[in-house]
């Protein structure tokens, strides 16, 4: 596994914010530890991410999830071969297209989901392979 992949996770319990992992190098985070930490944001206000530092010129830069206590803003940032900035979201989205509000801001409906098991599955795939298949997250 690439040694420049870092994991971050923080969440809110009552009035306190807890940082469970702060840009921890993935080589020191195994799958079970990452899932255990991720489970803290399920239905709590919080956020988590896996990011490549430094960012690659081509390929995945960052996978991130933010929870408002009920739903998840879930995106993957990638740089294309021609330098284009791509944002990938859940590929099998079957809701109504358009914008939805998350934390008071409009986002494409396909980027706001309720399936936390899907989120964990994508985090595991990126952790284990360094990539996320287009079958899971697409442009």
PDB file of C-alpha atoms in Angstrom:
ATOM      1  CA  UNK A   1       0.000   0.000   0.000  1.00  0.00           C
ATOM      2  CA  UNK A   2       1.160   3.497  -0.777  1.00  0.00           C
ATOM      3  CA  UNK A   3       2.842   5.116   2.194  1.00  0.00           C
ATOM      4  CA  UNK A   4       1.641   8.647   1.379  1.00  0.00           C
ATOM      5  CA  UNK A   5      -2.024   7.970   2.213  1.00  0.00           C
ATOM      6  CA  UNK A   6      -3.267   9.667   5.388  1.00  0.00           C
ATOM      7  CA  UNK A   7      -6.448   9.158   7.463  1.00  0.00           C
ATOM      8  CA  UNK A   8      -8.290  11.865   9.412  1.00  0.00           C
ATOM      9  CA  UNK A   9     -11.500  11.585  11.441  1.00  0.00           C
ATOM     10  CA  UNK A  10     -13.291  13.821  13.932  1.00  0.00           C
ATOM     11  CA  UNK A  11     -16.790  13.816  15.388  1.00  0.00           C
ATOM     12  CA  UNK A  12     -18.996  15.622  17.871  1.00  0.00           C
ATOM     13  CA  UNK A  13     -20.260  14.057  21.087  1.00  0.00           C
ATOM     14  CA  UNK A  14     -22.616  16.275  23.021  1.00  0.00           C
ATOM     15  CA  UNK A  15     -20.834  19.656  22.889  1.00  0.00           C
ATOM     16  CA  UNK A  16     -17.252  18.420  22.450  1.00  0.00           C
ATOM     17  CA  UNK A  17     -15.428  17.718  19.197  1.00  0.00           C
ATOM     18  CA  UNK A  18     -13.190  14.656  19.300  1.00  0.00           C
ATOM     19  CA  UNK A  19     -10.351  14.101  16.837  1.00  0.00           C
ATOM     20  CA  UNK A  20      -9.986  10.333  16.531  1.00  0.00           C
ATOM     21  CA  UNK A  21      -7.250  10.424  13.894  1.00  0.00           C
ATOM     22  CA  UNK A  22      -5.348  13.467  12.674  1.00  0.00           C
ATOM     23  CA  UNK A  23      -3.611  12.832   9.349  1.00  0.00           C
ATOM     24  CA  UNK A  24      -2.352   9.492  10.567  1.00  0.00           C
ATOM     25  CA  UNK A  25      -0.206   7.698   7.992  1.00  0.00           C
ATOM     26  CA  UNK A  26      -2.125   4.702   6.669  1.00  0.00           C
ATOM     27  CA  UNK A  27       0.785   2.354   7.348  1.00  0.00           C
ATOM     28  CA  UNK A  28      -0.087   2.753  11.043  1.00  0.00           C
ATOM     29  CA  UNK A  29      -3.858   2.309  10.485  1.00  0.00           C
ATOM     30  CA  UNK A  30      -5.205  -1.145   9.682  1.00  0.00           C
ATOM     31  CA  UNK A  31      -8.660  -1.810   8.247  1.00  0.00           C
ATOM     32  CA  UNK A  32     -10.258  -2.723  11.591  1.00  0.00           C
ATOM     33  CA  UNK A  33      -8.885   0.382  13.302  1.00  0.00           C
ATOM     34  CA  UNK A  34     -10.077   2.631  10.472  1.00  0.00           C
ATOM     35  CA  UNK A  35     -13.586   1.125  10.509  1.00  0.00           C
ATOM     36  CA  UNK A  36     -13.749   1.419  14.297  1.00  0.00           C
ATOM     37  CA  UNK A  37     -12.849   5.111  14.045  1.00  0.00           C
ATOM     38  CA  UNK A  38     -15.228   5.690  11.101  1.00  0.00           C
ATOM     39  CA  UNK A  39     -18.102   4.158  13.069  1.00  0.00           C
ATOM     40  CA  UNK A  40     -17.887   7.144  15.427  1.00  0.00           C
ATOM     41  CA  UNK A  41     -19.306   9.465  12.776  1.00  0.00           C
ATOM     42  CA  UNK A  42     -22.257   7.234  11.909  1.00  0.00           C
ATOM     43  CA  UNK A  43     -25.297   9.399  12.683  1.00  0.00           C
ATOM     44  CA  UNK A  44     -23.142  11.910  14.582  1.00  0.00           C
ATOM     45  CA  UNK A  45     -21.879  15.229  13.313  1.00  0.00           C
ATOM     46  CA  UNK A  46     -18.397  14.590  12.034  1.00  0.00           C
ATOM     47  CA  UNK A  47     -16.085  14.100   9.107  1.00  0.00           C
ATOM     48  CA  UNK A  48     -13.442  11.683   7.868  1.00  0.00           C
ATOM     49  CA  UNK A  49     -11.103  11.422   4.946  1.00  0.00           C
ATOM     50  CA  UNK A  50      -8.300   9.566   3.255  1.00  0.00           C
ATOM     51  CA  UNK A  51      -5.925  11.825   1.352  1.00  0.00           C
ATOM     52  CA  UNK A  52      -2.750  11.428  -0.631  1.00  0.00           C
ATOM     53  CA  UNK A  53       0.030  13.805   0.468  1.00  0.00           C
ATOM     54  CA  UNK A  54       1.460  15.193  -1.690  1.00  0.00           C
ATOM     55  CA  UNK A  55      -1.424  15.279  -4.153  1.00  0.00           C
ATOM     56  CA  UNK A  56      -0.761  13.316  -7.327  1.00  0.00           C
ATOM     57  CA  UNK A  57      -0.721  15.013 -10.715  1.00  0.00           C
ATOM     58  CA  UNK A  58      -3.024  12.243 -11.982  1.00  0.00           C
ATOM     59  CA  UNK A  59      -5.276  10.025  -9.890  1.00  0.00           C
ATOM     60  CA  UNK A  60      -7.173  10.118  -6.626  1.00  0.00           C
ATOM     61  CA  UNK A  61      -6.374  12.985  -4.299  1.00  0.00           C
ATOM     62  CA  UNK A  62      -8.932  12.647  -1.502  1.00  0.00           C
ATOM     63  CA  UNK A  63     -11.940  10.651  -0.330  1.00  0.00           C
ATOM     64  CA  UNK A  64     -14.103  12.502   2.170  1.00  0.00           C
ATOM     65  CA  UNK A  65     -17.311  12.094   4.116  1.00  0.00           C
ATOM     66  CA  UNK A  66     -19.115  14.608   6.270  1.00  0.00           C
ATOM     67  CA  UNK A  67     -22.143  13.731   8.424  1.00  0.00           C
ATOM     68  CA  UNK A  68     -24.826  16.157   9.580  1.00  0.00           C
ATOM     69  CA  UNK A  69     -26.206  13.614  12.050  1.00  0.00           C
ATOM     70  CA  UNK A  70     -28.526  11.956   9.510  1.00  0.00           C
ATOM     71  CA  UNK A  71     -27.032  12.051   6.008  1.00  0.00           C
ATOM     72  CA  UNK A  72     -23.560  11.936   4.509  1.00  0.00           C
ATOM     73  CA  UNK A  73     -21.885  14.233   1.999  1.00  0.00           C
ATOM     74  CA  UNK A  74     -19.583  11.725   0.283  1.00  0.00           C
ATOM     75  CA  UNK A  75     -17.137  12.633  -2.483  1.00  0.00           C
ATOM     76  CA  UNK A  76     -13.914  11.513  -4.091  1.00  0.00           C
ATOM     77  CA  UNK A  77     -11.583  14.076  -5.698  1.00  0.00           C
ATOM     78  CA  UNK A  78      -9.427  12.942  -8.603  1.00  0.00           C
ATOM     79  CA  UNK A  79      -7.149  14.586 -11.166  1.00  0.00           C
ATOM     80  CA  UNK A  80      -7.611  13.426 -14.760  1.00  0.00           C
ATOM     81  CA  UNK A  81      -4.905  12.787 -17.350  1.00  0.00           C
ATOM     82  CA  UNK A  82      -5.379  16.239 -18.873  1.00  0.00           C
ATOM     83  CA  UNK A  83      -5.206  17.961 -15.484  1.00  0.00           C
ATOM     84  CA  UNK A  84      -8.968  18.236 -15.093  1.00  0.00           C
ATOM     85  CA  UNK A  85     -10.397  18.281 -11.564  1.00  0.00           C
ATOM     86  CA  UNK A  86     -12.978  15.488 -11.198  1.00  0.00           C
ATOM     87  CA  UNK A  87     -15.436  14.874  -8.387  1.00  0.00           C
ATOM     88  CA  UNK A  88     -16.778  11.340  -8.190  1.00  0.00           C
ATOM     89  CA  UNK A  89     -19.964  10.340  -6.337  1.00  0.00           C
ATOM     90  CA  UNK A  90     -21.948   7.145  -5.753  1.00  0.00           C
ATOM     91  CA  UNK A  91     -22.320   5.546  -9.188  1.00  0.00           C
ATOM     92  CA  UNK A  92     -25.635   3.739  -8.686  1.00  0.00           C
ATOM     93  CA  UNK A  93     -27.517   6.770  -7.316  1.00  0.00           C
ATOM     94  CA  UNK A  94     -31.232   6.228  -7.947  1.00  0.00           C
ATOM     95  CA  UNK A  95     -32.747   9.322  -6.347  1.00  0.00           C
ATOM     96  CA  UNK A  96     -34.135  12.435  -7.945  1.00  0.00           C
ATOM     97  CA  UNK A  97     -31.478  14.426  -9.822  1.00  0.00           C
ATOM     98  CA  UNK A  98     -30.947  18.031  -8.839  1.00  0.00           C
ATOM     99  CA  UNK A  99     -29.645  19.857  -5.812  1.00  0.00           C
ATOM    100  CA  UNK A 100     -30.210  19.060  -2.134  1.00  0.00           C
ATOM    101  CA  UNK A 101     -29.166  21.118   0.851  1.00  0.00           C
ATOM    102  CA  UNK A 102     -26.545  19.825   3.246  1.00  0.00           C
ATOM    103  CA  UNK A 103     -25.439  22.038   6.139  1.00  0.00           C
ATOM    104  CA  UNK A 104     -27.220  24.942   4.412  1.00  0.00           C
ATOM    105  CA  UNK A 105     -25.331  24.600   1.113  1.00  0.00           C
ATOM    106  CA  UNK A 106     -26.621  23.136  -2.188  1.00  0.00           C
ATOM    107  CA  UNK A 107     -24.959  19.952  -3.484  1.00  0.00           C
ATOM    108  CA  UNK A 108     -25.774  17.507  -6.284  1.00  0.00           C
ATOM    109  CA  UNK A 109     -28.258  14.972  -4.905  1.00  0.00           C
ATOM    110  CA  UNK A 110     -25.934  12.086  -5.864  1.00  0.00           C
ATOM    111  CA  UNK A 111     -23.299  13.323  -3.392  1.00  0.00           C
ATOM    112  CA  UNK A 112     -25.602  13.211  -0.330  1.00  0.00           C
ATOM    113  CA  UNK A 113     -26.387   9.644   0.711  1.00  0.00           C
ATOM    114  CA  UNK A 114     -27.708   7.677   3.695  1.00  0.00           C
ATOM    115  CA  UNK A 115     -25.869   4.356   3.180  1.00  0.00           C
ATOM    116  CA  UNK A 116     -23.047   4.248   5.751  1.00  0.00           C
ATOM    117  CA  UNK A 117     -22.123   0.648   4.845  1.00  0.00           C
ATOM    118  CA  UNK A 118     -21.382   1.856   1.304  1.00  0.00           C
ATOM    119  CA  UNK A 119     -19.117   4.571   2.721  1.00  0.00           C
ATOM    120  CA  UNK A 120     -17.153   2.024   4.768  1.00  0.00           C
ATOM    121  CA  UNK A 121     -16.857  -0.233   1.711  1.00  0.00           C
ATOM    122  CA  UNK A 122     -15.320   2.587  -0.356  1.00  0.00           C
ATOM    123  CA  UNK A 123     -12.914   3.599   2.437  1.00  0.00           C
ATOM    124  CA  UNK A 124     -11.766  -0.035   2.689  1.00  0.00           C
ATOM    125  CA  UNK A 125     -11.259  -0.306  -1.076  1.00  0.00           C
ATOM    126  CA  UNK A 126      -9.110   2.835  -1.137  1.00  0.00           C
ATOM    127  CA  UNK A 127      -7.154   1.710   1.926  1.00  0.00           C
ATOM    128  CA  UNK A 128      -6.468  -1.756   0.510  1.00  0.00           C
ATOM    129  CA  UNK A 129      -5.900  -0.957  -3.173  1.00  0.00           C
ATOM    130  CA  UNK A 130      -5.029   2.738  -3.390  1.00  0.00           C
ATOM    131  CA  UNK A 131      -7.923   3.139  -5.827  1.00  0.00           C
ATOM    132  CA  UNK A 132     -11.739   3.241  -5.975  1.00  0.00           C
ATOM    133  CA  UNK A 133     -13.471   1.471  -8.836  1.00  0.00           C
ATOM    134  CA  UNK A 134     -15.798   3.365 -11.146  1.00  0.00           C
ATOM    135  CA  UNK A 135     -18.443   0.731 -10.359  1.00  0.00           C
ATOM    136  CA  UNK A 136     -18.631   2.268  -6.874  1.00  0.00           C
ATOM    137  CA  UNK A 137     -17.994   5.956  -7.539  1.00  0.00           C
ATOM    138  CA  UNK A 138     -18.288   7.626 -10.930  1.00  0.00           C
ATOM    139  CA  UNK A 139     -18.160  11.107 -12.452  1.00  0.00           C
TER     140      UNK A 139
END
